[in-house]
Amino acid sequence: MCRHGLPARTHVRAKIAASFVTLQYNVTFTATDEKTEQFILYHYGFKDLATIFFYTLVAIILHAILQEYVLDKINRRMHFSKTKHSKFNESGQLSAFYLVSSVWGTCILAAENYATNPTNLWESYPHTLMPFQVKFFYIAQLAYWFHALPELYFQKIRKEDILRQLVYTSLYVFHIAGAYLLNLNRFGLVLLVLHYFVELLFHISRLFYFSDEKNERGFTLWAFLFVVARLLTLSLSVLTFGFGLAGAQNQNLDLAAGNFNILAVRTSALAAICLTQAYMMWKFINFQLKRWKEHAHIQALKKKTTNTKSKAAKKGENKANGVNGTVASDDRDSPRARKVKSS
């Protein structure tokens, strides 16, 4: 009985472990053209929660490695203040994540031809079956943003920064999970790559700014691309929900088939995207106004300092020339004219 029981337990444990590590819900298809080939596609299900949990732990470990062996060493050399220390760590971590995600997402878009034609974003909806790279990309994205929640404690984030990080982390989870669960993975992938590229530029610019505060050229380019990215996001959203999916033939809610193409879902999704873009633009405008005020304040201080120095130099020069009741050196050395006494 032991002999038969041990392999059975091992098999169960291996199966449970596989549900955490490997992607679940695979479907094998056979293409019978010239050559018989098999390819595997994936859909989502409840077991994905176990996979997301496992890769969340992986993200925490990778975060700690990057922090310990790269960012902390740079912080010790640069001697940043507490405020700059926190912002540098944030930009360092996010730069690495945005770089990997941007390159990875771009490779998927090129391989699957999602970005070559806008109609690929809504044609043959619902997109319930995904290639391995697409599903793994979404699993990794959700795992990373879920890992950001315990990192608020591990990184000892300041209380005034916790709310801000909770807000943008929640927005990422909400939109990525929404695209994943509503079978809008192609649409979500295009918007994520577009957004990540712009965010990557911002955080790299901030890292360069910390090393040299005179280096602000990256922020100017980021400001332009940020506005362009918001316009492109809104345009693609209106095109997808307002025209593409709205003109599709099948507009009936079918949970079993994964079809969510109904007016209520389309309106809610479009409204959520528009509100998020409006919120980001509002934050962007406040950020730019704050930068302009700080720049104007610095220029005013420099001008005031220059005027003070010039006045001090002028005053010293006037004193040397005997102005304001003082006796000049030339007058002190020359003899005074004497009055002639009358005899």
Short mmCIF file of N, CA, C and O in Angstrom, two decimals, residues 32 76 126 132 140 191 234 240 252 332-333:
data_model
loop_
_atom_site.label_atom_id
_atom_site.label_comp_id
_atom_site.label_asym_id
_atom_site.label_seq_id
_atom_site.Cartn_x
_atom_site.Cartn_y
_atom_site.Cartn_z
N THR A 32 -3.96 21.29 -40.35
CA THR A 32 -3.77 20.30 -41.43
C THR A 32 -3.69 21.01 -42.78
O THR A 32 -4.61 20.94 -43.59
N ARG A 76 24.24 54.99 -1.64
CA ARG A 76 25.35 55.24 -0.71
C ARG A 76 26.40 56.16 -1.33
O ARG A 76 27.02 56.96 -0.64
N PRO A 126 -15.09 37.49 -29.34
CA PRO A 126 -14.16 37.62 -28.21
C PRO A 126 -12.87 36.87 -28.43
O PRO A 126 -12.85 35.77 -28.99
N PHE A 132 0.81 31.73 -25.86
CA PHE A 132 1.50 31.60 -24.59
C PHE A 132 2.08 32.94 -24.12
O PHE A 132 1.92 33.32 -22.95
N ALA A 140 2.27 38.11 -15.69
CA ALA A 140 3.41 38.83 -15.13
C ALA A 140 3.04 40.26 -14.74
O ALA A 140 3.49 40.76 -13.70
N LEU A 191 -2.36 49.30 -25.58
CA LEU A 191 -2.39 50.47 -24.69
C LEU A 191 -1.30 50.38 -23.62
O LEU A 191 -0.70 51.40 -23.25
N LEU A 234 -7.11 57.66 -26.13
CA LEU A 234 -8.52 58.01 -26.29
C LEU A 234 -9.01 57.68 -27.70
O LEU A 234 -10.14 57.19 -27.87
N THR A 240 -12.27 51.54 -30.92
CA THR A 240 -12.55 50.14 -30.60
C THR A 240 -13.97 49.95 -30.07
O THR A 240 -14.72 49.10 -30.55
N ASN A 252 -24.56 40.02 -27.98
CA ASN A 252 -25.34 39.39 -26.90
C ASN A 252 -24.38 38.94 -25.81
O ASN A 252 -23.31 38.38 -26.09
N ARG A 332 42.55 113.40 0.27
CA ARG A 332 43.29 113.29 1.50
C ARG A 332 44.77 113.57 1.27
O ARG A 332 45.46 114.11 2.13
N ASP A 333 45.29 113.24 0.11
CA ASP A 333 46.71 113.43 -0.16
C ASP A 333 47.04 114.84 -0.63
O ASP A 333 48.17 115.32 -0.50
#
